[in-house]
Amino acid sequence: MEVREHRDDLVRRLPALRLVFLIVVALIASCYWLVQVVHGTFYRERAENNRLRKAAIQAPRGLIYDRHGRLLVENIPSYRLLFDRSRSADFDASIRFASQVLDRPADDLQRVLERARGASVYKPVLLAEDLALAQVARFSVEALEHPEFEIDVEHLRLYRHGPTTAHVLGYLGEATDRELQLAAGELGAGDLVGRRGIESRRDSYLRGRDGERVVVVDSRGRLREEYGNRQAFSGRDLQLALDLDLQEEAARYFENRVGAAIALDPRNGEILAFASSPSYNPNVFARRLDRDQWQNIVEAPNDPLQNRAVQNTYSPGSVFKIVVAVAGLEEAVVNEKDRVFCRGATRIYNRRFRCWKAAGHGSVNLHQAIRESCDVFFYHLGQKLGIEKIAHYARLFGLGGTTGIDLEGEKRGLVPDLEWSLKARGEPWYPGETISVAIGQGPLLVTPLQMASLMAVFANGGYRIEPHLVARDGTAPRREVAVGRASLEVVRKALWAVVNDRGTGASARLRNVDIAGKTGTVQVVEQKAWIDSSELPFEKRDHAWFGSFAPAEDAELVVVVFVEHGGKGSEAAAPLARNLYEKYFNGADGARDLS
């Protein structure tokens, strides 16, 4: 009777037991489905990550040489810290530890990681660069406790000649968020890209392609074996046309001056020297800048980051007279025999215009007017030509447009005319302004590089060349200027006289090299009476120009020098040009055979 009662009770409970069994089986199946199907990829990657570790192999950036094969930029090893978020057991603790060792605010490190939020959780993120050996040792000792940190060796950019070549080479900086978006996967958070100079303009050529190293590690992160590598490809090396000797000579001259100097080959446009002063040390950008360091650079006097050779525009001063001279000859409003009497001033449009020489030049023809830079002669020539014709010839010589140099940020300058006056100023052009433009003043603006291109046309017999810093194979393209060769020859002879026959550029003269050139002095503030510029406050002193080429009959080198507030072109700018010609033609140890 008792057995029967127990069996009946069991039979009554059997459906409930079956239900419990089915629920347990369903739960097990659901968990299995979630793990294997829904989150299968996640757990498979996580399991794989416990065994395999990937690390980027940084591709060394290409080296940069001068025209003689002398190294300008190289790479030196430096330690950097990578952070693998997937291996961090406690994210906040990891950041606190890194903050302590690196002596950097945790918020700063958080911002670095925030920028890499879109990257794979398994991809290490660059957290810090240029670690000290003590910091490397600390992370290595704590590797078992903090396997999320890896020490990697990177190639740090070293600019061997610092400020001397800074405006040519530029520097490297961390890719911005926008650059990361535009790079479509080619750049990662923390990657460096070129900033300014050749580093920026030829960034993709120099950068190369990073590789990847995959290693097998144990549960504590210790290396067991290499699993496989993807090779890194170094960036390509680059040879510049720059001559380091000339570049150093120009940099020395500008140590306590502000301005720019360019030396180029008028036959092919190769730039042998390209100086802008003040300059900066690009090596400071190879390491992380703090806010104070950056502020010191951007707030330094005279803006050292500004490339004055291509990004600043100035009045060309009397160097522009050679354009007006050609325009007058081509338009037949002057010939070589025409003369103007200079008394030190003249009256045009009922206004008195002064010559730079208060006593006057007396009776001068075109040759003498260029040689002695007589303003009165060119006032009258400019009046005969008018602003439209002057502007036409200025543009023929390349003014008012970019030269095409392989640098970013080149300014176009300004060649004013009637249309410009109405559009830009909303008022008509005044005839008196033409008189000022005729001697390179007024609203006319040029860059030092444009002036070098202008002098190249006279040096090479009538061709516009494309100035460039990177050496090229083969013949460089050049464009013929649509002016008569006879007109160019008249001006070229006068330019020789400027330096060699009692002209204003005598201070540039060399004993064994025929240099042709033109001085220029630009008034910064209007003066009603003649005042020696050196007696004025520095910021009101005249700017100094000297444009030149040599040898005069078969030019190999054009040199243009501009000194801000330097005073007279003959005193402040011409001596540097002479030094550069001396270095180029005579070298350091004696005369060069010019036959």
XYZ file of C-alpha atoms in Angstrom:
595
model
C 0.000 0.000 0.000
C 2.854 2.409 0.932
C 4.798 1.628 -2.341
C 1.733 2.319 -4.410
C 1.254 5.722 -2.738
C 4.884 6.707 -3.548
C 4.528 5.698 -7.179
C 1.315 7.643 -7.571
C 3.050 10.702 -6.081
C 5.999 10.349 -8.482
C 3.644 10.036 -11.444
C 1.914 13.247 -10.385
C 5.246 15.130 -10.236
C 6.636 13.773 -13.495
C 5.260 16.567 -15.782
C 6.839 19.198 -13.506
C 10.190 17.397 -13.601
C 9.997 17.198 -17.379
C 9.301 20.939 -17.496
C 12.298 21.698 -15.287
C 14.484 19.450 -17.443
C 13.349 21.170 -20.626
C 13.975 24.637 -19.131
C 17.516 23.645 -18.112
C 18.224 22.248 -21.575
C 16.823 25.401 -23.181
C 18.994 27.603 -20.989
C 22.089 25.595 -21.869
C 21.243 25.768 -25.575
C 20.595 29.512 -25.356
C 23.921 30.127 -23.675
C 25.655 27.971 -26.233
C 23.957 29.902 -29.052
C 24.864 33.241 -27.517
C 28.493 32.263 -27.020
C 29.032 30.441 -30.297
C 26.832 32.355 -32.683
C 25.915 35.793 -31.378
C 29.236 36.623 -29.655
C 31.356 34.042 -31.400
C 33.565 36.578 -33.190
C 34.153 38.568 -30.016
C 35.232 35.575 -27.939
C 37.255 34.082 -30.764
C 39.203 37.324 -31.187
C 39.618 37.645 -27.436
C 40.924 34.102 -27.143
C 43.250 34.721 -30.068
C 44.409 37.954 -28.470
C 45.372 36.035 -25.324
C 47.829 34.154 -27.426
C 48.801 36.509 -30.288
C 49.930 40.105 -29.981
C 50.292 42.518 -32.871
C 52.586 45.523 -32.999
C 53.200 48.025 -35.763
C 56.684 48.180 -37.294
C 57.351 51.821 -38.001
C 58.666 52.514 -41.466
C 61.715 54.801 -41.307
C 61.069 58.070 -43.070
C 63.227 58.842 -46.096
C 66.477 60.746 -45.589
C 67.113 64.158 -47.159
C 70.446 65.255 -48.695
C 71.814 68.436 -50.203
C 73.070 68.641 -53.806
C 76.490 67.266 -52.828
C 75.076 64.285 -50.932
C 75.528 65.771 -47.483
C 72.931 64.567 -44.988
C 70.396 67.181 -43.902
C 67.793 65.003 -42.168
C 68.231 61.572 -40.589
C 66.376 59.253 -38.208
C 67.560 58.338 -34.716
C 66.020 55.660 -32.450
C 63.675 56.722 -29.662
C 61.423 54.785 -27.228
C 57.664 55.182 -27.229
C 54.803 53.722 -25.167
C 51.888 51.771 -26.645
C 48.690 50.990 -24.750
C 46.623 47.849 -25.488
C 43.148 48.464 -24.077
C 42.054 44.872 -24.488
C 44.720 43.709 -22.048
C 43.864 46.189 -19.306
C 42.066 44.606 -16.343
C 41.350 48.033 -14.803
C 41.376 50.943 -17.263
C 41.503 53.681 -14.617
C 44.328 51.925 -12.769
C 46.273 51.648 -16.038
C 45.928 55.375 -16.701
C 46.958 56.256 -13.129
C 50.040 54.068 -13.439
C 51.044 55.582 -16.794
C 50.384 59.090 -15.497
C 52.683 58.466 -12.535
C 55.564 57.018 -14.587
C 55.307 59.562 -17.409
C 54.688 62.485 -15.029
C 51.824 63.645 -17.181
C 48.252 64.501 -16.125
C 45.831 61.598 -16.439
C 43.449 63.880 -18.345
C 46.138 64.409 -20.974
C 46.503 60.656 -21.495
C 42.719 60.258 -21.559
C 42.542 62.769 -24.407
C 45.111 60.809 -26.386
C 43.055 57.641 -25.991
C 39.830 59.486 -26.740
C 41.133 60.387 -30.177
C 41.699 56.700 -30.924
C 38.174 55.668 -29.914
C 37.260 54.608 -33.443
C 40.217 52.238 -33.738
C 39.967 48.521 -32.990
C 39.996 47.736 -29.292
C 42.757 45.222 -30.009
C 45.031 47.683 -31.768
C 47.629 49.289 -29.448
C 47.411 53.062 -29.239
C 50.436 55.347 -29.134
C 50.326 56.924 -25.670
C 53.706 58.656 -25.300
C 56.931 59.271 -27.216
C 60.590 59.887 -26.499
C 60.626 58.026 -23.198
C 63.592 58.416 -20.880
C 65.562 55.281 -20.088
C 64.301 55.377 -16.486
C 60.703 55.337 -17.772
C 61.482 52.449 -20.119
C 62.993 50.525 -17.197
C 59.933 51.172 -15.005
C 57.469 49.863 -17.600
C 59.695 46.847 -18.209
C 59.888 45.988 -14.498
C 56.102 46.298 -14.166
C 55.376 44.325 -17.331
C 53.856 41.377 -15.461
C 51.508 43.633 -13.501
C 50.735 45.841 -16.472
C 50.845 43.736 -19.643
C 48.681 46.391 -21.352
C 51.773 48.567 -21.899
C 54.374 47.882 -24.583
C 57.648 49.647 -25.256
C 58.361 50.235 -28.921
C 61.360 51.759 -30.682
C 60.572 54.495 -33.190
C 62.677 56.543 -35.558
C 62.949 60.135 -34.406
C 63.558 62.847 -37.002
C 66.819 64.753 -36.545
C 67.464 67.945 -38.515
C 71.237 68.131 -38.478
C 71.497 71.839 -39.169
C 68.570 73.044 -37.066
C 67.418 76.609 -37.843
C 69.752 76.900 -40.841
C 67.510 74.712 -43.004
C 64.221 74.939 -41.061
C 62.272 76.960 -43.638
C 63.335 74.574 -46.387
C 62.741 71.280 -44.595
C 59.851 71.994 -42.198
C 59.223 69.465 -39.405
C 56.876 66.667 -38.336
C 53.716 66.913 -36.253
C 51.001 64.555 -35.048
C 48.198 63.964 -37.535
C 45.073 65.961 -36.750
C 41.597 64.442 -36.517
C 40.781 65.786 -39.969
C 43.951 64.318 -41.453
C 43.101 60.948 -39.910
C 39.675 61.077 -41.536
C 41.076 62.069 -44.937
C 43.832 59.449 -44.823
C 41.292 56.602 -45.139
C 43.198 54.182 -42.910
C 46.716 55.098 -44.054
C 47.325 57.035 -40.841
C 46.653 56.019 -37.249
C 46.243 58.023 -34.060
C 49.630 59.367 -33.015
C 51.210 59.033 -36.489
C 53.435 61.882 -37.616
C 53.036 63.826 -40.850
C 55.029 66.625 -42.477
C 54.433 70.180 -41.401
C 55.737 73.013 -43.586
C 58.657 72.816 -45.977
C 59.666 69.764 -47.952
C 58.497 67.471 -45.136
C 54.948 68.624 -45.803
C 55.062 68.988 -49.588
C 56.652 65.553 -50.110
C 55.082 63.803 -47.107
C 53.727 60.725 -48.889
C 57.031 60.263 -50.769
C 59.085 60.375 -47.572
C 56.681 58.525 -45.231
C 56.931 54.911 -46.405
C 54.539 52.143 -45.253
C 54.423 50.677 -41.745
C 54.647 46.907 -41.231
C 53.280 44.656 -38.505
C 54.852 42.135 -36.117
C 52.748 39.274 -34.659
C 54.147 37.397 -31.667
C 52.913 34.535 -29.458
C 52.746 35.413 -25.758
C 51.794 33.441 -22.689
C 49.029 34.297 -20.208
C 51.358 36.792 -18.518
C 52.244 38.533 -21.734
C 55.729 37.064 -22.036
C 57.073 36.583 -25.557
C 57.211 32.947 -26.637
C 57.759 33.104 -30.387
C 57.256 35.289 -33.453
C 54.183 34.258 -35.388
C 54.620 36.293 -38.536
C 55.619 39.700 -39.823
C 54.435 42.091 -42.481
C 57.439 43.958 -43.786
C 57.716 47.709 -43.375
C 58.843 49.718 -46.388
C 61.059 52.711 -45.742
C 60.216 56.088 -47.207
C 62.226 57.118 -50.218
C 65.288 59.325 -49.854
C 65.247 62.788 -51.341
C 68.039 64.914 -52.780
C 67.629 68.663 -52.797
C 69.296 71.169 -55.085
C 70.321 73.074 -51.952
C 74.027 73.765 -51.408
C 74.697 73.524 -47.666
C 77.722 75.840 -47.853
C 75.688 78.663 -49.398
C 72.784 78.003 -47.066
C 75.033 78.296 -43.998
C 76.589 81.497 -45.338
C 73.143 83.066 -45.775
C 72.021 81.901 -42.324
C 75.123 83.385 -40.690
C 74.470 86.752 -42.319
C 70.908 86.827 -40.994
C 71.749 85.898 -37.409
C 70.845 89.397 -36.184
C 68.772 90.520 -39.137
C 65.253 89.959 -40.445
C 64.610 89.097 -44.077
C 65.232 86.519 -46.763
C 67.858 85.479 -49.290
C 67.607 83.206 -52.325
C 70.302 81.855 -54.615
C 69.188 79.901 -57.664
C 70.494 78.642 -60.962
C 68.851 80.788 -63.695
C 69.331 78.032 -66.259
C 67.120 75.437 -64.599
C 65.523 76.986 -61.490
C 67.424 74.892 -58.921
C 67.509 76.710 -55.589
C 70.940 76.551 -53.967
C 70.209 78.732 -50.940
C 66.875 79.645 -49.396
C 67.005 81.535 -46.108
C 64.279 83.215 -44.108
C 65.051 85.006 -40.864
C 64.321 84.692 -38.042
C 64.165 80.931 -38.124
C 63.322 78.213 -35.572
C 64.760 74.895 -34.458
C 62.694 72.124 -36.085
C 64.154 69.542 -33.700
C 61.985 70.854 -30.857
C 58.952 69.516 -32.750
C 60.412 66.010 -32.787
C 59.520 65.804 -29.107
C 56.192 66.606 -27.552
C 55.765 70.340 -27.000
C 54.008 71.616 -23.928
C 51.817 74.682 -24.083
C 54.539 77.030 -22.810
C 57.041 75.868 -25.435
C 54.499 76.393 -28.203
C 53.582 79.830 -26.878
C 57.251 80.813 -26.813
C 57.610 79.899 -30.472
C 54.466 81.574 -31.785
C 54.975 84.704 -29.673
C 58.679 85.131 -30.476
C 59.584 88.485 -32.074
C 59.188 88.727 -35.858
C 57.323 85.401 -36.131
C 60.075 82.821 -36.801
C 57.545 80.350 -38.287
C 56.788 82.774 -41.104
C 58.643 81.966 -44.325
C 59.507 85.446 -45.546
C 60.841 84.235 -48.880
C 57.422 83.111 -50.131
C 54.807 84.124 -47.557
C 55.616 87.805 -47.048
C 55.096 90.486 -49.658
C 56.945 93.785 -49.889
C 57.325 96.745 -52.218
C 60.142 95.869 -54.660
C 61.703 99.328 -54.551
C 64.084 100.368 -57.288
C 64.732 96.784 -58.429
C 61.371 97.149 -60.206
C 62.844 99.867 -62.430
C 64.257 97.155 -64.703
C 60.695 96.079 -65.557
C 59.681 99.687 -66.265
C 62.799 100.113 -68.404
C 61.934 97.112 -70.573
C 58.325 98.306 -70.839
C 59.511 101.744 -72.005
C 61.809 100.270 -74.656
C 59.209 97.777 -75.886
C 56.502 100.471 -76.077
C 58.948 102.906 -77.744
C 58.273 105.676 -75.231
C 62.007 105.844 -74.477
C 65.231 104.960 -76.246
C 68.839 104.677 -75.135
C 69.609 108.304 -76.092
C 66.676 110.025 -74.380
C 67.705 112.123 -71.402
C 65.985 113.568 -68.333
C 67.440 116.262 -66.120
C 67.272 115.386 -62.436
C 67.471 118.281 -59.932
C 66.716 116.071 -56.962
C 62.944 116.388 -57.437
C 60.297 116.972 -60.089
C 56.687 118.108 -60.210
C 54.113 115.844 -61.862
C 50.313 116.164 -61.617
C 50.903 119.264 -59.513
C 52.705 117.202 -56.885
C 56.398 117.209 -55.939
C 58.187 113.840 -56.184
C 61.668 113.570 -54.638
C 64.671 111.634 -55.960
C 66.635 109.593 -53.425
C 69.645 111.849 -54.246
C 68.798 115.282 -52.886
C 71.418 117.045 -55.048
C 70.077 115.396 -58.182
C 71.780 113.284 -60.876
C 71.895 115.957 -63.576
C 71.188 114.867 -67.145
C 70.835 111.070 -67.339
C 69.877 108.581 -70.026
C 68.287 105.158 -69.420
C 71.643 103.423 -68.819
C 72.714 106.042 -66.285
C 69.269 106.101 -64.671
C 69.464 102.369 -63.979
C 73.105 102.515 -62.941
C 72.536 105.350 -60.470
C 68.898 104.472 -59.732
C 67.589 107.918 -60.619
C 63.990 108.219 -59.431
C 63.178 111.333 -61.479
C 63.973 109.557 -64.758
C 61.568 106.747 -63.907
C 58.855 109.109 -62.648
C 58.662 110.564 -66.166
C 58.966 107.155 -67.829
C 56.152 105.794 -65.655
C 53.960 108.765 -66.540
C 54.452 108.060 -70.253
C 53.656 104.365 -69.868
C 50.643 104.511 -67.557
C 49.674 101.858 -65.024
C 48.060 99.439 -67.503
C 51.238 98.969 -69.557
C 53.413 98.768 -66.464
C 51.112 96.091 -65.048
C 51.159 94.192 -68.362
C 54.965 93.897 -68.396
C 55.133 93.134 -64.664
C 52.892 90.124 -65.268
C 54.944 89.035 -68.281
C 57.889 88.748 -65.907
C 55.845 86.641 -63.489
C 54.928 89.219 -60.870
C 51.423 88.994 -59.431
C 51.407 85.174 -59.646
C 52.993 82.208 -57.923
C 56.283 80.829 -59.206
C 55.352 77.158 -58.694
C 58.030 76.436 -56.081
C 57.673 73.067 -54.326
C 56.634 74.670 -51.028
C 53.201 75.420 -49.640
C 51.718 78.799 -48.838
C 53.345 80.854 -51.585
C 51.790 84.325 -51.919
C 50.950 85.851 -55.304
C 51.897 89.419 -54.488
C 50.009 92.274 -56.158
C 50.306 94.027 -59.493
C 47.803 96.909 -59.326
C 45.868 98.234 -62.317
C 42.627 100.090 -63.020
C 40.419 97.039 -62.579
C 42.085 96.077 -59.299
C 41.550 99.581 -57.934
C 37.836 99.498 -58.623
C 37.310 95.970 -57.323
C 39.574 96.021 -54.290
C 39.256 99.626 -53.186
C 36.013 100.734 -54.783
C 37.628 103.830 -56.214
C 39.399 104.793 -59.455
C 43.148 104.605 -59.927
C 44.870 107.933 -59.338
C 47.563 108.924 -61.897
C 49.897 109.971 -59.095
C 49.971 106.339 -57.923
C 51.504 105.339 -61.251
C 54.461 107.610 -60.484
C 55.066 105.726 -57.225
C 54.664 102.312 -58.867
C 57.249 103.282 -61.504
C 59.950 103.213 -58.802
C 58.589 100.082 -57.078
C 56.475 101.751 -54.397
C 52.731 102.226 -53.972
C 50.424 99.186 -53.777
C 52.797 97.017 -55.853
C 53.849 93.946 -53.792
C 56.228 91.047 -54.460
C 57.832 88.165 -52.600
C 61.628 87.733 -52.482
C 61.230 84.541 -54.523
C 59.369 86.420 -57.262
C 62.250 88.879 -57.393
C 64.693 85.999 -57.823
C 62.580 84.685 -60.714
C 62.527 88.176 -62.224
C 66.322 88.480 -62.095
C 66.612 85.009 -63.659
C 64.853 86.285 -66.808
C 67.558 88.915 -67.318
C 70.264 86.422 -66.375
C 69.257 83.661 -68.813
C 68.308 85.836 -71.770
C 64.528 85.947 -71.512
C 63.067 82.778 -69.955
C 60.890 82.310 -66.898
C 62.010 79.295 -64.919
C 60.222 77.339 -62.176
C 62.205 77.630 -58.928
C 62.438 74.309 -57.086
C 64.192 72.808 -54.090
C 64.011 69.123 -54.968
C 66.631 68.091 -57.520
C 65.156 66.964 -60.841
C 66.419 64.712 -63.572
C 66.501 66.051 -67.093
C 65.820 69.470 -68.501
C 63.658 71.791 -66.436
C 60.719 73.440 -68.232
C 60.993 77.139 -68.920
C 58.785 79.709 -70.630
C 59.968 82.421 -73.006
C 59.019 85.953 -72.010
C 57.424 87.884 -74.867
C 59.795 90.858 -74.906
C 62.563 91.754 -77.325
C 66.057 90.460 -76.602
C 67.473 93.856 -77.490
C 65.526 95.477 -74.660
C 66.774 92.849 -72.195
C 70.339 93.409 -73.370
C 70.107 97.176 -72.800
C 69.012 96.577 -69.217
C 71.539 93.771 -68.645
C 74.424 96.101 -69.597
C 73.122 98.716 -67.179
C 72.910 96.094 -64.425
C 76.576 95.279 -64.985
C 77.386 98.965 -64.602
C 75.438 99.147 -61.332
C 78.076 96.909 -59.727
C 81.185 97.564 -61.814
C 81.013 101.151 -63.139
C 80.339 103.687 -60.370
C 76.813 102.375 -59.758
C 74.844 101.942 -56.541
C 75.800 98.262 -56.176
C 79.577 98.672 -55.973
C 79.668 96.979 -52.578
C 78.804 93.676 -54.278
C 81.772 93.814 -56.643
C 84.241 90.900 -56.811
C 87.682 90.995 -58.370
C 87.393 87.906 -60.528
C 83.642 87.566 -61.105
C 81.479 89.912 -63.181
C 78.356 90.509 -61.112
C 75.330 92.389 -62.488
C 72.655 93.667 -60.146
C 70.235 96.307 -58.947
C 69.858 97.867 -55.528
C 66.533 98.813 -54.006
C 65.521 100.835 -50.964
C 61.902 100.874 -49.820
C 60.503 103.625 -47.653
C 58.478 102.188 -44.784
C 56.965 105.531 -43.751
C 56.454 108.590 -45.936
C 59.103 111.260 -45.460
C 58.527 114.842 -46.642
C 62.240 115.644 -46.342
C 65.342 113.511 -46.817
C 66.344 111.744 -43.570
C 69.078 109.146 -43.167
C 67.216 105.909 -42.480
C 69.711 104.908 -39.782
C 68.557 107.906 -37.697
C 64.969 106.628 -37.580
C 63.511 104.150 -35.061
C 64.212 100.586 -36.221
C 60.613 99.845 -37.238
C 60.558 102.963 -39.451
C 63.835 102.356 -41.255
C 63.841 101.533 -44.967
C 63.829 97.982 -46.315
C 66.871 96.929 -48.376
C 66.902 94.937 -51.639
C 69.617 93.634 -53.910
C 68.830 91.526 -56.985
C 71.741 90.180 -58.999
C 73.296 87.471 -61.194
C 76.779 86.300 -62.222
C 78.762 85.915 -64.386
C 77.033 88.766 -66.159
C 77.605 87.358 -69.683
C 76.735 83.712 -68.956
C 75.013 83.558 -65.601
C 75.192 80.496 -63.345
C 73.775 82.039 -60.216
C 71.066 84.540 -59.282
C 71.125 86.012 -55.783
C 68.361 88.129 -54.273
C 68.654 89.525 -50.753
C 65.989 91.370 -48.777
C 66.625 92.864 -45.319
C 63.690 94.261 -43.339
C 64.495 97.725 -41.961
C 68.052 97.221 -43.148
C 68.397 100.711 -44.641
C 70.041 101.099 -48.048
C 70.154 98.104 -50.374
C 73.771 98.864 -51.225
C 74.810 98.681 -47.568
C 72.533 96.026 -46.062
C 71.706 93.603 -48.874
C 74.507 93.723 -51.461
C 77.272 92.501 -49.072
C 75.496 89.165 -48.468
C 75.125 88.668 -52.221
C 78.859 89.278 -52.620
C 79.582 86.702 -49.888
C 77.425 84.100 -51.628
C 79.099 84.706 -55.005
C 82.492 84.496 -53.303
C 81.556 81.176 -51.735
C 80.079 79.812 -54.952
C 82.766 80.876 -57.435
C 85.870 80.936 -55.302
C 85.043 78.361 -52.682
C 86.788 78.264 -49.342
C 90.342 77.812 -50.524
C 90.985 79.837 -53.643
C 89.921 80.783 -57.117
C 87.776 78.666 -59.344
C 88.579 78.327 -63.042
C 85.906 80.363 -64.837
C 87.339 79.937 -68.316
